[in-house]
Amino acid sequence: QSKMFTYDPGFVSTASCKSAITFIDGDQGILLYRGYPIEQLATRCDFMEVSYLLLRGELPTSTQKEQFVNAVKHHTMLHEQLIKFLSGFRRDAHPMAVMVGVVGALSAFYHDAMDVSDTLHREQSMLRLIAKLPTITAIAYKYNIGQPFVYPRNNLDFTENFLHMMFATPTEKYVPNPVIVRALDRILILHADHEQNASTSTVRLAGSSGANPFACISAGITCLWGPAHGGANEACLNMLEEIGDVSRINEYIERAKDKDDPFRLMGFGHRVYKNFDPRATLMRETCHEVLDELGLHNDRLFKLALELEKIALEDDYFIEKKLYPNVDFYSGIVQRALGIPTSMFTAIFATARTVGWVAQWNEMISDPEQKIGRPRQLYVGPPHRNIPDDHGRS
Ligand code: SDX
């Protein structure tokens, strides 16, 4: 085990920080949350247990879990003024635009969050963010489709409550299908944290100045939104819809290889994984389970995705560049099978990743040796020069 964490000096000099939360070995396709393999966490724990693990460093006892779940439950509601604020958006606003705005606006409601040096204030801010993101996500969805907001229910567990807020209506009783609850819970676990990815690094950099956690998480949501990052699940499903048929796969594979074509195979490739993303493997398994349980195993997009993956993995370009399916390749198909609209995929990703973001933010801000982030550059502009004497006199 100790061998796993020895780094060559070259790597040490490039590392942006030290962290004890998540470990990735991109060559071996290994992902650990606080030392536990993602494969075990995704199949033997629920999202609240994994959230506790990421925040506190250990899996909770049943008593600790009950206390944590209750603490989260008592922060799920939004201030009514925030709901008024949200109602100022256009109905067709992208849910991520609403989340960036509303999460940032939480800064205006919790003045105690401004003092990030206070441990209790930090704890309360982290609970508020974990608890309110599902409520904000669900409200953004309801607002988008013109349905009334559904308030959180304390008698439901975290993921059931999330689905209930998304899909319950005044006219029909909504009882979440256990298959859907379990699948969404697993999606949340798989997206909860991922070391120093672009959005987590954004949260850390913003937080290093002492900015309040709500503003920092809003910055993380902004970064995650990009199609090269968390927006890839939505982009991947749109790509599969555009490809439409197995007969057109090769045309898109060739486009992805063409340097002059900006098209990228969405859901393929990764900055760190040069082997299978273990989350993609788990997501594919979840896909099979959900589609079988829901009688959708002939889903055309899933079959298209399987064929696309097979062809790409046999293609010399993808083999040579070590491009494998990442977490986003199958997550859109699973979410679509769960009845979640494409426009909400990245919002669901942000809701899950908020746990990792707050854990990483807290780890950084709690470090007594922490300093403000200050990336440096290689200057490639003009050398020193003076303004000509006749400047401005012509
Ligand atoms: C996430 O960092 C994280 O941990 C992120 C994430 C998390 O949990 O936070 O894992 C979540 O963001 C997953 C990635 C989701 N994005 C996509 O699926 C979008 C499609 N993927 C690509 O845009 C791309 O693979 C990136 C952005 C993910 C990585 O791009 P890089 O940094 O260019 O990857 P690379 O250096 O390994 O690329 C090697 C080569 C390059 O070509 P050359 O410059 O060597 O000629 O492969 C090419 C790339 O252009 N390449 C692709 C490709 N991905 C990389 N070519 C075609 N299709 C692709 N998808």
Tab-separated table of N, CA and C in Angstrom, residues 118-192:
chain	number	residue	atom	x	y	z
A	118	ASP	N	-14.026	30.256	11.291
A	118	ASP	CA	-14.780	29.640	12.387
A	118	ASP	C	-15.226	28.230	11.996
A	119	THR	N	-14.764	27.228	12.760
A	119	THR	CA	-15.038	25.821	12.420
A	119	THR	C	-16.533	25.530	12.367
A	120	LEU	N	-17.268	26.055	13.345
A	120	LEU	CA	-18.710	25.779	13.372
A	120	LEU	C	-19.411	26.411	12.168
A	121	HIS	N	-19.004	27.635	11.827
A	121	HIS	CA	-19.616	28.284	10.659
A	121	HIS	C	-19.313	27.484	9.391
A	122	ARG	N	-18.073	26.977	9.303
A	122	ARG	CA	-17.705	26.184	8.113
A	122	ARG	C	-18.551	24.922	8.049
A	123	GLU	N	-18.729	24.292	9.217
A	123	GLU	CA	-19.521	23.043	9.263
A	123	GLU	C	-20.952	23.311	8.801
A	124	GLN	N	-21.510	24.415	9.315
A	124	GLN	CA	-22.903	24.722	8.958
A	124	GLN	C	-23.021	25.049	7.463
A	125	SER	N	-22.053	25.766	6.926
A	125	SER	CA	-22.087	26.101	5.484
A	125	SER	C	-22.011	24.840	4.633
A	126	MET	N	-21.179	23.891	5.052
A	126	MET	CA	-21.046	22.643	4.275
A	126	MET	C	-22.355	21.863	4.299
A	127	LEU	N	-22.993	21.781	5.488
A	127	LEU	CA	-24.273	21.074	5.581
A	127	LEU	C	-25.330	21.781	4.734
A	128	ARG	N	-25.329	23.122	4.789
A	128	ARG	CA	-26.335	23.875	4.017
A	128	ARG	C	-26.161	23.605	2.522
A	129	LEU	N	-24.923	23.587	2.067
A	129	LEU	CA	-24.696	23.387	0.625
A	129	LEU	C	-25.096	21.972	0.204
A	130	ILE	N	-24.694	20.978	0.976
A	130	ILE	CA	-25.047	19.585	0.635
A	130	ILE	C	-26.561	19.423	0.629
A	131	ALA	N	-27.215	20.052	1.606
A	131	ALA	CA	-28.669	19.893	1.765
A	131	ALA	C	-29.467	20.687	0.737
A	132	LYS	N	-28.978	21.877	0.359
A	132	LYS	CA	-29.793	22.754	-0.487
A	132	LYS	C	-29.581	22.544	-1.987
A	133	LEU	N	-28.493	21.937	-2.371
A	133	LEU	CA	-28.262	21.745	-3.812
A	133	LEU	C	-29.374	20.909	-4.471
A	134	PRO	N	-29.813	19.807	-3.871
A	134	PRO	CA	-30.928	19.075	-4.492
A	134	PRO	C	-32.201	19.930	-4.587
A	135	THR	N	-32.459	20.722	-3.550
A	135	THR	CA	-33.655	21.580	-3.558
A	135	THR	C	-33.551	22.605	-4.684
A	136	ILE	N	-32.389	23.225	-4.815
A	136	ILE	CA	-32.182	24.225	-5.873
A	136	ILE	C	-32.266	23.569	-7.256
A	137	THR	N	-31.663	22.401	-7.396
A	137	THR	CA	-31.703	21.684	-8.681
A	137	THR	C	-33.137	21.339	-9.066
A	138	ALA	N	-33.883	20.833	-8.097
A	138	ALA	CA	-35.275	20.442	-8.362
A	138	ALA	C	-36.131	21.668	-8.690
A	139	ILE	N	-35.917	22.752	-7.953
A	139	ILE	CA	-36.689	23.971	-8.219
A	139	ILE	C	-36.342	24.523	-9.604
A	140	ALA	N	-35.059	24.455	-9.983
A	140	ALA	CA	-34.655	24.937	-11.320
A	140	ALA	C	-35.376	24.130	-12.393
A	141	TYR	N	-35.532	22.836	-12.139
A	141	TYR	CA	-36.228	21.969	-13.112
A	141	TYR	C	-37.716	22.321	-13.172
A	142	LYS	N	-38.339	22.419	-11.984
A	142	LYS	CA	-39.779	22.726	-11.952
A	142	LYS	C	-40.047	24.086	-12.601
A	143	TYR	N	-39.148	25.038	-12.337
A	143	TYR	CA	-39.328	26.387	-12.904
A	143	TYR	C	-39.257	26.312	-14.427
A	144	ASN	N	-38.320	25.499	-14.917
A	144	ASN	CA	-38.091	25.345	-16.357
A	144	ASN	C	-39.332	24.766	-17.047
A	145	ILE	N	-40.021	23.823	-16.364
A	145	ILE	CA	-41.165	23.164	-17.028
A	145	ILE	C	-42.497	23.777	-16.589
A	146	GLY	N	-42.422	24.831	-15.776
A	146	GLY	CA	-43.659	25.531	-15.405
A	146	GLY	C	-44.527	24.807	-14.403
A	147	GLN	N	-43.933	23.899	-13.629
A	147	GLN	CA	-44.719	23.203	-12.594
A	147	GLN	C	-44.433	23.849	-11.228
A	148	PRO	N	-45.378	23.700	-10.283
A	148	PRO	CA	-45.139	24.280	-8.943
A	148	PRO	C	-43.974	23.589	-8.238
A	149	PHE	N	-43.255	24.370	-7.421
A	149	PHE	CA	-42.131	23.802	-6.663
A	149	PHE	C	-42.658	22.797	-5.647
A	150	VAL	N	-41.850	21.785	-5.366
A	150	VAL	CA	-42.210	20.777	-4.351
A	150	VAL	C	-41.236	20.939	-3.187
A	151	TYR	N	-41.774	21.170	-1.995
A	151	TYR	CA	-40.887	21.359	-0.837
A	151	TYR	C	-40.258	20.036	-0.407
A	152	PRO	N	-39.051	20.128	0.186
A	152	PRO	CA	-38.408	18.894	0.676
A	152	PRO	C	-39.259	18.217	1.755
A	153	ARG	N	-39.100	16.904	1.858
A	153	ARG	CA	-39.843	16.120	2.870
A	153	ARG	C	-38.828	15.436	3.798
A	154	ASN	N	-38.937	15.682	5.092
A	154	ASN	CA	-37.973	15.067	6.024
A	154	ASN	C	-38.230	13.584	6.257
A	155	ASN	N	-39.368	13.095	5.789
A	155	ASN	CA	-39.618	11.655	6.010
A	155	ASN	C	-39.021	10.803	4.896
A	156	LEU	N	-38.398	11.468	3.904
A	156	LEU	CA	-37.766	10.727	2.791
A	156	LEU	C	-36.255	10.783	2.924
A	157	ASP	N	-35.563	9.764	2.410
A	157	ASP	CA	-34.088	9.840	2.491
A	157	ASP	C	-33.594	10.778	1.387
A	158	PHE	N	-32.319	11.098	1.415
A	158	PHE	CA	-31.748	12.150	0.568
A	158	PHE	C	-32.139	11.984	-0.902
A	159	THR	N	-31.908	10.802	-1.448
A	159	THR	CA	-32.111	10.610	-2.896
A	159	THR	C	-33.591	10.486	-3.240
A	160	GLU	N	-34.360	9.829	-2.367
A	160	GLU	CA	-35.827	9.771	-2.567
A	160	GLU	C	-36.391	11.187	-2.572
A	161	ASN	N	-35.931	11.992	-1.631
A	161	ASN	CA	-36.424	13.367	-1.500
A	161	ASN	C	-36.090	14.163	-2.760
A	162	PHE	N	-34.875	13.935	-3.290
A	162	PHE	CA	-34.428	14.629	-4.512
A	162	PHE	C	-35.379	14.285	-5.665
A	163	LEU	N	-35.647	13.007	-5.829
A	163	LEU	CA	-36.546	12.582	-6.917
A	163	LEU	C	-37.962	13.123	-6.686
A	164	HIS	N	-38.392	13.095	-5.417
A	164	HIS	CA	-39.745	13.584	-5.092
A	164	HIS	C	-39.880	15.068	-5.449
A	165	MET	N	-38.875	15.860	-5.127
A	165	MET	CA	-38.922	17.297	-5.447
A	165	MET	C	-38.888	17.519	-6.959
A	166	MET	N	-38.227	16.598	-7.676
A	166	MET	CA	-38.149	16.751	-9.141
A	166	MET	C	-39.463	16.347	-9.816
A	167	PHE	N	-40.075	15.253	-9.343
A	167	PHE	CA	-41.139	14.650	-10.156
A	167	PHE	C	-42.537	14.630	-9.512
A	168	ALA	N	-42.675	14.979	-8.214
A	168	ALA	CA	-44.016	14.984	-7.610
A	168	ALA	C	-44.819	16.164	-8.167
A	169	THR	N	-46.119	16.013	-8.287
A	169	THR	CA	-47.001	17.122	-8.717
A	169	THR	C	-48.202	17.148	-7.765
A	170	PRO	N	-48.898	18.283	-7.689
A	170	PRO	CA	-50.054	18.375	-6.778
A	170	PRO	C	-51.161	17.372	-7.126
A	171	THR	N	-51.128	16.905	-8.384
A	171	THR	CA	-52.269	16.074	-8.823
A	171	THR	C	-52.015	14.577	-8.646
A	172	GLU	N	-50.733	14.206	-8.550
A	172	GLU	CA	-50.441	12.752	-8.471
A	172	GLU	C	-49.510	12.483	-7.287
A	173	LYS	N	-49.786	11.391	-6.585
A	173	LYS	CA	-48.851	10.976	-5.520
A	173	LYS	C	-47.631	10.385	-6.222
A	174	TYR	N	-46.434	10.774	-5.825
A	174	TYR	CA	-45.217	10.245	-6.462
A	174	TYR	C	-44.465	9.375	-5.474
A	175	VAL	N	-44.384	8.088	-5.800
A	175	VAL	CA	-43.586	7.184	-4.962
A	175	VAL	C	-42.400	6.730	-5.806
A	176	PRO	N	-41.178	7.191	-5.459
A	176	PRO	CA	-40.008	6.840	-6.287
A	176	PRO	C	-39.820	5.336	-6.413
A	177	ASN	N	-39.588	4.873	-7.628
A	177	ASN	CA	-39.277	3.462	-7.899
A	177	ASN	C	-37.936	3.136	-7.240
A	178	PRO	N	-37.859	2.095	-6.383
A	178	PRO	CA	-36.593	1.762	-5.689
A	178	PRO	C	-35.419	1.563	-6.652
A	179	VAL	N	-35.713	1.055	-7.859
A	179	VAL	CA	-34.633	0.870	-8.848
A	179	VAL	C	-34.054	2.234	-9.237
A	180	ILE	N	-34.954	3.191	-9.428
A	180	ILE	CA	-34.519	4.543	-9.825
A	180	ILE	C	-33.773	5.214	-8.674
A	181	VAL	N	-34.280	5.024	-7.451
A	181	VAL	CA	-33.613	5.630	-6.282
A	181	VAL	C	-32.193	5.092	-6.156
A	182	ARG	N	-32.061	3.774	-6.272
A	182	ARG	CA	-30.743	3.146	-6.098
A	182	ARG	C	-29.779	3.590	-7.216
A	183	ALA	N	-30.318	3.674	-8.435
A	183	ALA	CA	-29.462	4.069	-9.573
A	183	ALA	C	-29.005	5.519	-9.418
A	184	LEU	N	-29.925	6.401	-9.027
A	184	LEU	CA	-29.527	7.814	-8.853
A	184	LEU	C	-28.551	7.951	-7.688
A	185	ASP	N	-28.800	7.183	-6.621
A	185	ASP	CA	-27.881	7.227	-5.471
A	185	ASP	C	-26.483	6.824	-5.916
A	186	ARG	N	-26.400	5.810	-6.788
A	186	ARG	CA	-25.083	5.359	-7.253
A	186	ARG	C	-24.447	6.423	-8.160
A	187	ILE	N	-25.262	7.077	-8.991
A	187	ILE	CA	-24.743	8.151	-9.839
A	187	ILE	C	-24.150	9.263	-8.970
A	188	LEU	N	-24.842	9.602	-7.874
A	188	LEU	CA	-24.343	10.648	-6.970
A	188	LEU	C	-23.016	10.223	-6.346
A	189	ILE	N	-22.909	8.948	-5.949
A	189	ILE	CA	-21.652	8.450	-5.352
A	189	ILE	C	-20.509	8.552	-6.368
A	190	LEU	N	-20.786	8.125	-7.616
A	190	LEU	CA	-19.728	8.079	-8.635
A	190	LEU	C	-19.242	9.476	-9.021
A	191	HIS	N	-20.109	10.490	-8.785
A	191	HIS	CA	-19.740	11.859	-9.186
A	191	HIS	C	-19.294	12.721	-8.004
A	192	ALA	N	-19.213	12.114	-6.796
A	192	ALA	CA	-19.054	12.924	-5.578
A	192	ALA	C	-17.727	13.661	-5.493
